[in-house]
PDB file of C-alpha atoms in Angstrom:
ATOM      1  CA  MET A   1     -20.223  10.536  -7.792  1.00  0.00           C
ATOM      2  CA  ALA A   2     -19.202  13.308 -10.152  1.00  0.00           C
ATOM      3  CA  ASP A   3     -19.040  15.837  -7.302  1.00  0.00           C
ATOM      4  CA  PHE A   4     -16.695  13.659  -5.217  1.00  0.00           C
ATOM      5  CA  THR A   5     -13.654  15.837  -4.493  1.00  0.00           C
ATOM      6  CA  LEU A   6     -10.118  15.231  -3.331  1.00  0.00           C
ATOM      7  CA  ASP A   7     -11.014  16.631   0.095  1.00  0.00           C
ATOM      8  CA  ASP A   8     -13.906  14.169   0.246  1.00  0.00           C
ATOM      9  CA  LEU A   9     -11.465  11.347  -0.451  1.00  0.00           C
ATOM     10  CA  VAL A  10      -9.101  12.448   2.305  1.00  0.00           C
ATOM     11  CA  GLN A  11     -12.005  12.677   4.746  1.00  0.00           C
ATOM     12  CA  CYS A  12     -13.114   9.163   3.780  1.00  0.00           C
ATOM     13  CA  TYR A  13      -9.718   7.768   4.719  1.00  0.00           C
ATOM     14  CA  ARG A  14      -9.700   9.712   7.972  1.00  0.00           C
ATOM     15  CA  THR A  15     -12.996   8.034   8.916  1.00  0.00           C
ATOM     16  CA  GLY A  16     -11.994   4.525   7.798  1.00  0.00           C
ATOM     17  CA  ILE A  17     -13.715   4.376   4.412  1.00  0.00           C
ATOM     18  CA  PHE A  18     -12.130   3.755   1.009  1.00  0.00           C
ATOM     19  CA  PRO A  19     -13.386   3.970  -2.603  1.00  0.00           C
ATOM     20  CA  MET A  20     -13.654   1.264  -5.239  1.00  0.00           C
ATOM     21  CA  SER A  21     -15.134   0.763  -8.684  1.00  0.00           C
ATOM     22  CA  ASP A  22     -16.249  -2.303 -10.618  1.00  0.00           C
ATOM     23  CA  ALA A  23     -14.097  -1.980 -13.734  1.00  0.00           C
ATOM     24  CA  ARG A  24     -11.405   0.094 -15.398  1.00  0.00           C
ATOM     25  CA  ASP A  25     -13.906   1.980 -17.598  1.00  0.00           C
ATOM     26  CA  ASP A  26     -16.638   2.229 -14.965  1.00  0.00           C
ATOM     27  CA  GLU A  27     -16.881   5.813 -13.760  1.00  0.00           C
ATOM     28  CA  THR A  28     -19.189   4.851 -10.883  1.00  0.00           C
ATOM     29  CA  LEU A  29     -17.419   5.042  -7.549  1.00  0.00           C
ATOM     30  CA  PHE A  30     -18.666   3.447  -4.336  1.00  0.00           C
ATOM     31  CA  LEU A  31     -17.407   3.634  -0.772  1.00  0.00           C
ATOM     32  CA  VAL A  32     -16.447   0.601   1.319  1.00  0.00           C
ATOM     33  CA  ASP A  33     -16.504   0.270   5.112  1.00  0.00           C
ATOM     34  CA  PRO A  34     -16.071  -3.485   5.715  1.00  0.00           C
ATOM     35  CA  PRO A  35     -17.072  -5.080   9.025  1.00  0.00           C
ATOM     36  CA  LEU A  36     -13.657  -6.785   9.186  1.00  0.00           C
ATOM     37  CA  ARG A  37     -10.470  -4.962   8.216  1.00  0.00           C
ATOM     38  CA  GLY A  38      -7.098  -6.379   7.234  1.00  0.00           C
ATOM     39  CA  ILE A  39      -4.110  -4.721   8.899  1.00  0.00           C
ATOM     40  CA  LEU A  40      -0.430  -5.584   9.140  1.00  0.00           C
ATOM     41  CA  PRO A  41       0.750  -4.827  12.702  1.00  0.00           C
ATOM     42  CA  LEU A  42       4.044  -3.036  12.209  1.00  0.00           C
ATOM     43  CA  GLU A  43       5.431  -4.508  15.426  1.00  0.00           C
ATOM     44  CA  GLY A  44       4.756  -8.075  14.255  1.00  0.00           C
ATOM     45  CA  VAL A  45       5.712  -8.347  10.595  1.00  0.00           C
ATOM     46  CA  HIS A  46       6.871 -11.785   9.463  1.00  0.00           C
ATOM     47  CA  VAL A  47       9.415 -12.103   6.644  1.00  0.00           C
ATOM     48  CA  PRO A  48       9.839 -15.729   5.472  1.00  0.00           C
ATOM     49  CA  SER A  49      13.486 -16.796   5.385  1.00  0.00           C
ATOM     50  CA  ARG A  50      13.567 -17.341   1.610  1.00  0.00           C
ATOM     51  CA  LEU A  51      12.134 -13.891   1.000  1.00  0.00           C
ATOM     52  CA  ALA A  52      14.617 -12.393   3.464  1.00  0.00           C
ATOM     53  CA  ARG A  53      17.464 -13.836   1.387  1.00  0.00           C
ATOM     54  CA  THR A  54      15.880 -12.385  -1.726  1.00  0.00           C
ATOM     55  CA  VAL A  55      15.500  -8.931  -0.180  1.00  0.00           C
ATOM     56  CA  ARG A  56      19.122  -9.042   0.994  1.00  0.00           C
ATOM     57  CA  ASN A  57      20.616 -10.263  -2.290  1.00  0.00           C
ATOM     58  CA  THR A  58      18.290  -9.094  -5.051  1.00  0.00           C
ATOM     59  CA  THR A  59      19.656  -7.387  -8.154  1.00  0.00           C
ATOM     60  CA  PHE A  60      16.452  -5.352  -8.406  1.00  0.00           C
ATOM     61  CA  THR A  61      16.526  -1.677  -7.499  1.00  0.00           C
ATOM     62  CA  VAL A  62      13.858  -0.281  -5.163  1.00  0.00           C
ATOM     63  CA  LYS A  63      12.836   3.343  -5.678  1.00  0.00           C
ATOM     64  CA  ILE A  64      10.331   5.615  -3.978  1.00  0.00           C
ATOM     65  CA  ASP A  65       7.860   7.963  -5.717  1.00  0.00           C
ATOM     66  CA  THR A  66       9.619   8.077  -9.100  1.00  0.00           C
ATOM     67  CA  ALA A  67       6.881   6.398 -11.178  1.00  0.00           C
ATOM     68  CA  PHE A  68       3.613   6.716  -9.281  1.00  0.00           C
ATOM     69  CA  ARG A  69       1.415   6.749 -12.389  1.00  0.00           C
ATOM     70  CA  GLN A  70       3.219   3.749 -13.877  1.00  0.00           C
ATOM     71  CA  VAL A  71       2.671   1.747 -10.705  1.00  0.00           C
ATOM     72  CA  ILE A  72      -1.068   2.463 -10.703  1.00  0.00           C
ATOM     73  CA  GLU A  73      -1.358   1.589 -14.375  1.00  0.00           C
ATOM     74  CA  LEU A  74       0.548  -1.642 -13.858  1.00  0.00           C
ATOM     75  CA  CYS A  75      -1.759  -2.503 -10.949  1.00  0.00           C
ATOM     76  CA  ALA A  76      -4.780  -1.770 -13.155  1.00  0.00           C
ATOM     77  CA  GLU A  77      -3.712  -4.067 -15.999  1.00  0.00           C
ATOM     78  CA  SER A  78      -5.628  -7.297 -16.474  1.00  0.00           C
ATOM     79  CA  ALA A  79      -3.754 -10.444 -15.479  1.00  0.00           C
ATOM     80  CA  ALA A  80      -4.170 -14.205 -15.774  1.00  0.00           C
ATOM     81  CA  ASP A  81      -5.912 -14.370 -12.394  1.00  0.00           C
ATOM     82  CA  ARG A  82      -7.868 -11.116 -12.783  1.00  0.00           C
ATOM     83  CA  GLU A  83      -9.602  -9.953 -15.932  1.00  0.00           C
ATOM     84  CA  SER A  84     -10.950  -6.699 -14.508  1.00  0.00           C
ATOM     85  CA  THR A  85      -9.803  -4.171 -11.928  1.00  0.00           C
ATOM     86  CA  TRP A  86     -11.412  -1.905  -9.331  1.00  0.00           C
ATOM     87  CA  ILE A  87      -9.016   0.887 -10.341  1.00  0.00           C
ATOM     88  CA  SER A  88     -11.108   2.976 -12.704  1.00  0.00           C
ATOM     89  CA  HIS A  89      -9.716   5.924 -14.636  1.00  0.00           C
ATOM     90  CA  SER A  90     -11.506   8.334 -12.300  1.00  0.00           C
ATOM     91  CA  ILE A  91     -10.060   6.630  -9.222  1.00  0.00           C
ATOM     92  CA  GLN A  92      -6.609   6.773 -10.790  1.00  0.00           C
ATOM     93  CA  SER A  93      -7.019  10.510 -11.329  1.00  0.00           C
ATOM     94  CA  LEU A  94      -7.943  10.999  -7.673  1.00  0.00           C
ATOM     95  CA  TYR A  95      -4.857   9.130  -6.481  1.00  0.00           C
ATOM     96  CA  GLU A  96      -2.603  11.023  -8.844  1.00  0.00           C
ATOM     97  CA  ALA A  97      -3.993  14.222  -7.326  1.00  0.00           C
ATOM     98  CA  LEU A  98      -3.283  12.837  -3.848  1.00  0.00           C
ATOM     99  CA  PHE A  99       0.275  12.094  -4.943  1.00  0.00           C
ATOM    100  CA  ALA A 100       0.668  15.673  -6.168  1.00  0.00           C
ATOM    101  CA  ARG A 101      -0.479  16.827  -2.729  1.00  0.00           C
ATOM    102  CA  GLY A 102       2.070  14.583  -1.008  1.00  0.00           C
ATOM    103  CA  LEU A 103      -0.558  12.235   0.436  1.00  0.00           C
ATOM    104  CA  ALA A 104       0.114   9.180  -1.725  1.00  0.00           C
ATOM    105  CA  HIS A 105       3.298   7.234  -2.391  1.00  0.00           C
ATOM    106  CA  SER A 106       4.678   4.415  -4.495  1.00  0.00           C
ATOM    107  CA  VAL A 107       7.321   1.795  -3.756  1.00  0.00           C
ATOM    108  CA  GLU A 108       8.740   0.604  -7.067  1.00  0.00           C
ATOM    109  CA  VAL A 109      10.836  -2.422  -7.986  1.00  0.00           C
ATOM    110  CA  TRP A 110      12.986  -2.005 -11.086  1.00  0.00           C
ATOM    111  CA  ASP A 111      14.974  -4.438 -13.183  1.00  0.00           C
ATOM    112  CA  GLY A 112      17.265  -1.980 -14.912  1.00  0.00           C
ATOM    113  CA  ALA A 113      14.986   0.438 -16.734  1.00  0.00           C
ATOM    114  CA  ARG A 114      11.932  -1.866 -16.505  1.00  0.00           C
ATOM    115  CA  LEU A 115       9.340  -1.519 -13.763  1.00  0.00           C
ATOM    116  CA  VAL A 116       8.639  -5.086 -12.632  1.00  0.00           C
ATOM    117  CA  GLY A 117       6.469  -4.515  -9.589  1.00  0.00           C
ATOM    118  CA  GLY A 118       5.561  -2.357  -6.661  1.00  0.00           C
ATOM    119  CA  LEU A 119       2.732  -0.943  -4.637  1.00  0.00           C
ATOM    120  CA  TYR A 120       1.054   2.350  -3.848  1.00  0.00           C
ATOM    121  CA  GLY A 121      -1.053   3.766  -1.073  1.00  0.00           C
ATOM    122  CA  VAL A 122      -2.248   6.794   0.835  1.00  0.00           C
ATOM    123  CA  ALA A 123      -0.379   8.325   3.786  1.00  0.00           C
ATOM    124  CA  ILE A 124      -2.195  10.552   6.268  1.00  0.00           C
ATOM    125  CA  ASN A 125      -0.460  11.435   9.528  1.00  0.00           C
ATOM    126  CA  GLY A 126       0.708   8.145  11.084  1.00  0.00           C
ATOM    127  CA  ALA A 127      -1.497   5.883   8.967  1.00  0.00           C
ATOM    128  CA  PHE A 128      -0.641   4.266   5.642  1.00  0.00           C
ATOM    129  CA  PHE A 129      -3.492   2.815   3.586  1.00  0.00           C
ATOM    130  CA  GLY A 130      -2.197   0.212   1.146  1.00  0.00           C
ATOM    131  CA  GLU A 131      -4.211   0.299  -2.052  1.00  0.00           C
ATOM    132  CA  SER A 132      -2.774  -2.185  -4.535  1.00  0.00           C
ATOM    133  CA  MET A 133       0.372  -4.150  -5.312  1.00  0.00           C
ATOM    134  CA  VAL A 134       1.622  -5.799  -8.473  1.00  0.00           C
ATOM    135  CA  SER A 135       4.341  -8.167  -9.605  1.00  0.00           C
ATOM    136  CA  ARG A 136       5.690  -8.810 -13.092  1.00  0.00           C
ATOM    137  CA  ALA A 137       8.766 -10.651 -11.818  1.00  0.00           C
ATOM    138  CA  THR A 138       9.198 -13.226  -9.070  1.00  0.00           C
ATOM    139  CA  ASP A 139       8.801 -11.718  -5.587  1.00  0.00           C
ATOM    140  CA  ALA A 140       8.726  -8.116  -6.857  1.00  0.00           C
ATOM    141  CA  SER A 141       5.597  -7.116  -4.937  1.00  0.00           C
ATOM    142  CA  LYS A 142       6.841  -8.921  -1.817  1.00  0.00           C
ATOM    143  CA  ILE A 143      10.115  -7.004  -1.960  1.00  0.00           C
ATOM    144  CA  ALA A 144       8.132  -3.773  -2.253  1.00  0.00           C
ATOM    145  CA  LEU A 145       6.041  -4.666   0.801  1.00  0.00           C
ATOM    146  CA  VAL A 146       9.094  -5.409   2.955  1.00  0.00           C
ATOM    147  CA  HIS A 147      10.625  -2.075   1.921  1.00  0.00           C
ATOM    148  CA  LEU A 148       7.337  -0.323   2.728  1.00  0.00           C
ATOM    149  CA  VAL A 149       7.217  -1.817   6.216  1.00  0.00           C
ATOM    150  CA  ALA A 150      10.790  -0.722   6.920  1.00  0.00           C
ATOM    151  CA  ARG A 151       9.973   2.800   5.728  1.00  0.00           C
ATOM    152  CA  LEU A 152       6.846   3.008   7.881  1.00  0.00           C
ATOM    153  CA  ARG A 153       8.647   1.737  10.960  1.00  0.00           C
ATOM    154  CA  ALA A 154      11.489   4.191  10.441  1.00  0.00           C
ATOM    155  CA  GLY A 155       9.013   7.012   9.877  1.00  0.00           C
ATOM    156  CA  GLY A 156       7.028   6.484  13.070  1.00  0.00           C
ATOM    157  CA  TYR A 157       3.817   5.198  11.475  1.00  0.00           C
ATOM    158  CA  ARG A 158       1.358   3.305  13.674  1.00  0.00           C
ATOM    159  CA  LEU A 159      -1.029   1.709  11.171  1.00  0.00           C
ATOM    160  CA  LEU A 160      -0.637  -0.208   7.910  1.00  0.00           C
ATOM    161  CA  ASP A 161      -4.124  -0.785   6.524  1.00  0.00           C
ATOM    162  CA  CYS A 162      -4.335  -3.648   4.005  1.00  0.00           C
ATOM    163  CA  GLN A 163      -8.135  -3.419   3.569  1.00  0.00           C
ATOM    164  CA  PHE A 164      -8.762  -7.168   3.252  1.00  0.00           C
ATOM    165  CA  LEU A 165      -7.025 -10.320   4.475  1.00  0.00           C
ATOM    166  CA  THR A 166      -5.796 -12.564   1.653  1.00  0.00           C
ATOM    167  CA  ASP A 167      -3.729 -15.757   1.645  1.00  0.00           C
ATOM    168  CA  HIS A 168      -0.927 -13.801  -0.005  1.00  0.00           C
ATOM    169  CA  LEU A 169      -0.865 -11.237   2.802  1.00  0.00           C
ATOM    170  CA  ARG A 170      -1.417 -13.707   5.641  1.00  0.00           C
ATOM    171  CA  GLN A 171       2.175 -14.976   5.352  1.00  0.00           C
ATOM    172  CA  PHE A 172       3.449 -11.533   6.424  1.00  0.00           C
ATOM    173  CA  GLY A 173       1.330 -11.436   9.561  1.00  0.00           C
ATOM    174  CA  VAL A 174      -1.734  -9.596   8.270  1.00  0.00           C
ATOM    175  CA  ILE A 175      -4.714 -10.066  10.574  1.00  0.00           C
ATOM    176  CA  GLU A 176      -8.406  -9.202  10.506  1.00  0.00           C
ATOM    177  CA  ILE A 177      -9.908  -6.979  13.170  1.00  0.00           C
ATOM    178  CA  PRO A 178     -13.482  -5.727  13.710  1.00  0.00           C
ATOM    179  CA  ARG A 179     -14.463  -2.333  12.349  1.00  0.00           C
ATOM    180  CA  GLU A 180     -14.636  -0.773  15.818  1.00  0.00           C
ATOM    181  CA  ASP A 181     -11.106  -1.916  16.692  1.00  0.00           C
ATOM    182  CA  TYR A 182      -9.814  -0.690  13.352  1.00  0.00           C
ATOM    183  CA  LYS A 183     -11.285   2.768  13.843  1.00  0.00           C
ATOM    184  CA  ALA A 184      -9.722   2.994  17.305  1.00  0.00           C
ATOM    185  CA  ARG A 185      -6.323   2.149  15.809  1.00  0.00           C
ATOM    186  CA  LEU A 186      -6.927   4.637  13.022  1.00  0.00           C
ATOM    187  CA  LYS A 187      -7.735   7.389  15.514  1.00  0.00           C
ATOM    188  CA  ASP A 188      -4.482   6.656  17.340  1.00  0.00           C
ATOM    189  CA  ALA A 189      -2.471   6.680  14.093  1.00  0.00           C
ATOM    190  CA  LEU A 190      -3.994   9.976  12.989  1.00  0.00           C
ATOM    191  CA  SER A 191      -2.850  11.571  16.249  1.00  0.00           C
ATOM    192  CA  VAL A 192       0.829  11.357  15.228  1.00  0.00           C
ATOM    193  CA  GLU A 193       2.829  12.551  12.224  1.00  0.00           C
ATOM    194  CA  GLY A 194       4.613   9.942  10.118  1.00  0.00           C
ATOM    195  CA  ASP A 195       7.614  10.781   7.957  1.00  0.00           C
ATOM    196  CA  PHE A 196       7.654   8.706   4.786  1.00  0.00           C
ATOM    197  CA  TYR A 197      11.089   9.994   3.803  1.00  0.00           C
ATOM    198  CA  ARG A 198      12.909   9.540   7.103  1.00  0.00           C
ATOM    199  CA  LEU A 199      14.477   6.332   5.788  1.00  0.00           C
ATOM    200  CA  ALA A 200      17.191   6.932   3.199  1.00  0.00           C
ATOM    201  CA  THR A 201      16.150   6.155  -0.368  1.00  0.00           C
ATOM    202  CA  ALA A 202      19.329   4.151  -0.953  1.00  0.00           C
ATOM    203  CA  VAL A 203      18.825   1.835   2.040  1.00  0.00           C
ATOM    204  CA  THR A 204      20.226  -1.652   1.483  1.00  0.00           C
ATOM    205  CA  GLY A 205      18.282  -4.869   1.673  1.00  0.00           C
ATOM    206  CA  LYS A 206      20.181  -5.715   4.863  1.00  0.00           C
ATOM    207  CA  GLY A 207      19.170  -2.380   6.361  1.00  0.00           C
ATOM    208  CA  VAL A 208      15.553  -2.957   5.402  1.00  0.00           C
ATOM    209  CA  LEU A 209      15.518  -6.349   7.115  1.00  0.00           C
ATOM    210  CA  GLN A 210      17.026  -4.893  10.278  1.00  0.00           C
ATOM    211  CA  LEU A 211      13.959  -2.659  10.518  1.00  0.00           C
ATOM    212  CA  THR A 212      11.536  -5.586  10.451  1.00  0.00           C
ATOM    213  CA  THR A 213      10.750  -7.600  13.533  1.00  0.00           C
ATOM    214  CA  GLN A 214      10.685 -11.273  12.563  1.00  0.00           C
ATOM    215  CA  THR A 215      12.388 -13.691  10.205  1.00  0.00           C
ATOM    216  CA  SER A 216      12.087 -17.470  10.157  1.00  0.00           C
TER     217      SER A 216
END
């Protein structure tokens, strides 16, 4: 899809479709519109008690949009449980262009000067489309997700799209809904404007947890 443009990508998200590839060096891009969609209802997020303690007391630093390219590249690295990635070089370039346009964001977890985890995704109006998350230290990606949820709630977002339901995401309250229901929620989310920066960058772990709805 050599003629696939940034505007095409934005329109795909607005209609509930997202791109993937088969490998890091595969320049072929295909579009996905699954019959079941994973979403995390922002009014029903579950933070396990152990993770809540970690978020509150961690020595990690959480930053926003300071290392977008590094987060993507960390997500694209092979790992023990995944030899290949769907994040091709061409897909990375598209997301970096979205970031330059202000339509993509990263939540980064740092241990001093070392990036140890995080996530990135696309933000259009009141919808956030989570793309990938990564952890190179215990709970780093989970911390990033909790911070993302707090930021979306503070910013008036209505939809957090997780694409697919996994066991890892299920613990936070991610559910699967049919395509038709997802597109209705997407339409509602696109009707409002979210503000990704409404929450202060230096928010504490305690403040983040106060913006979530459930602990146990």
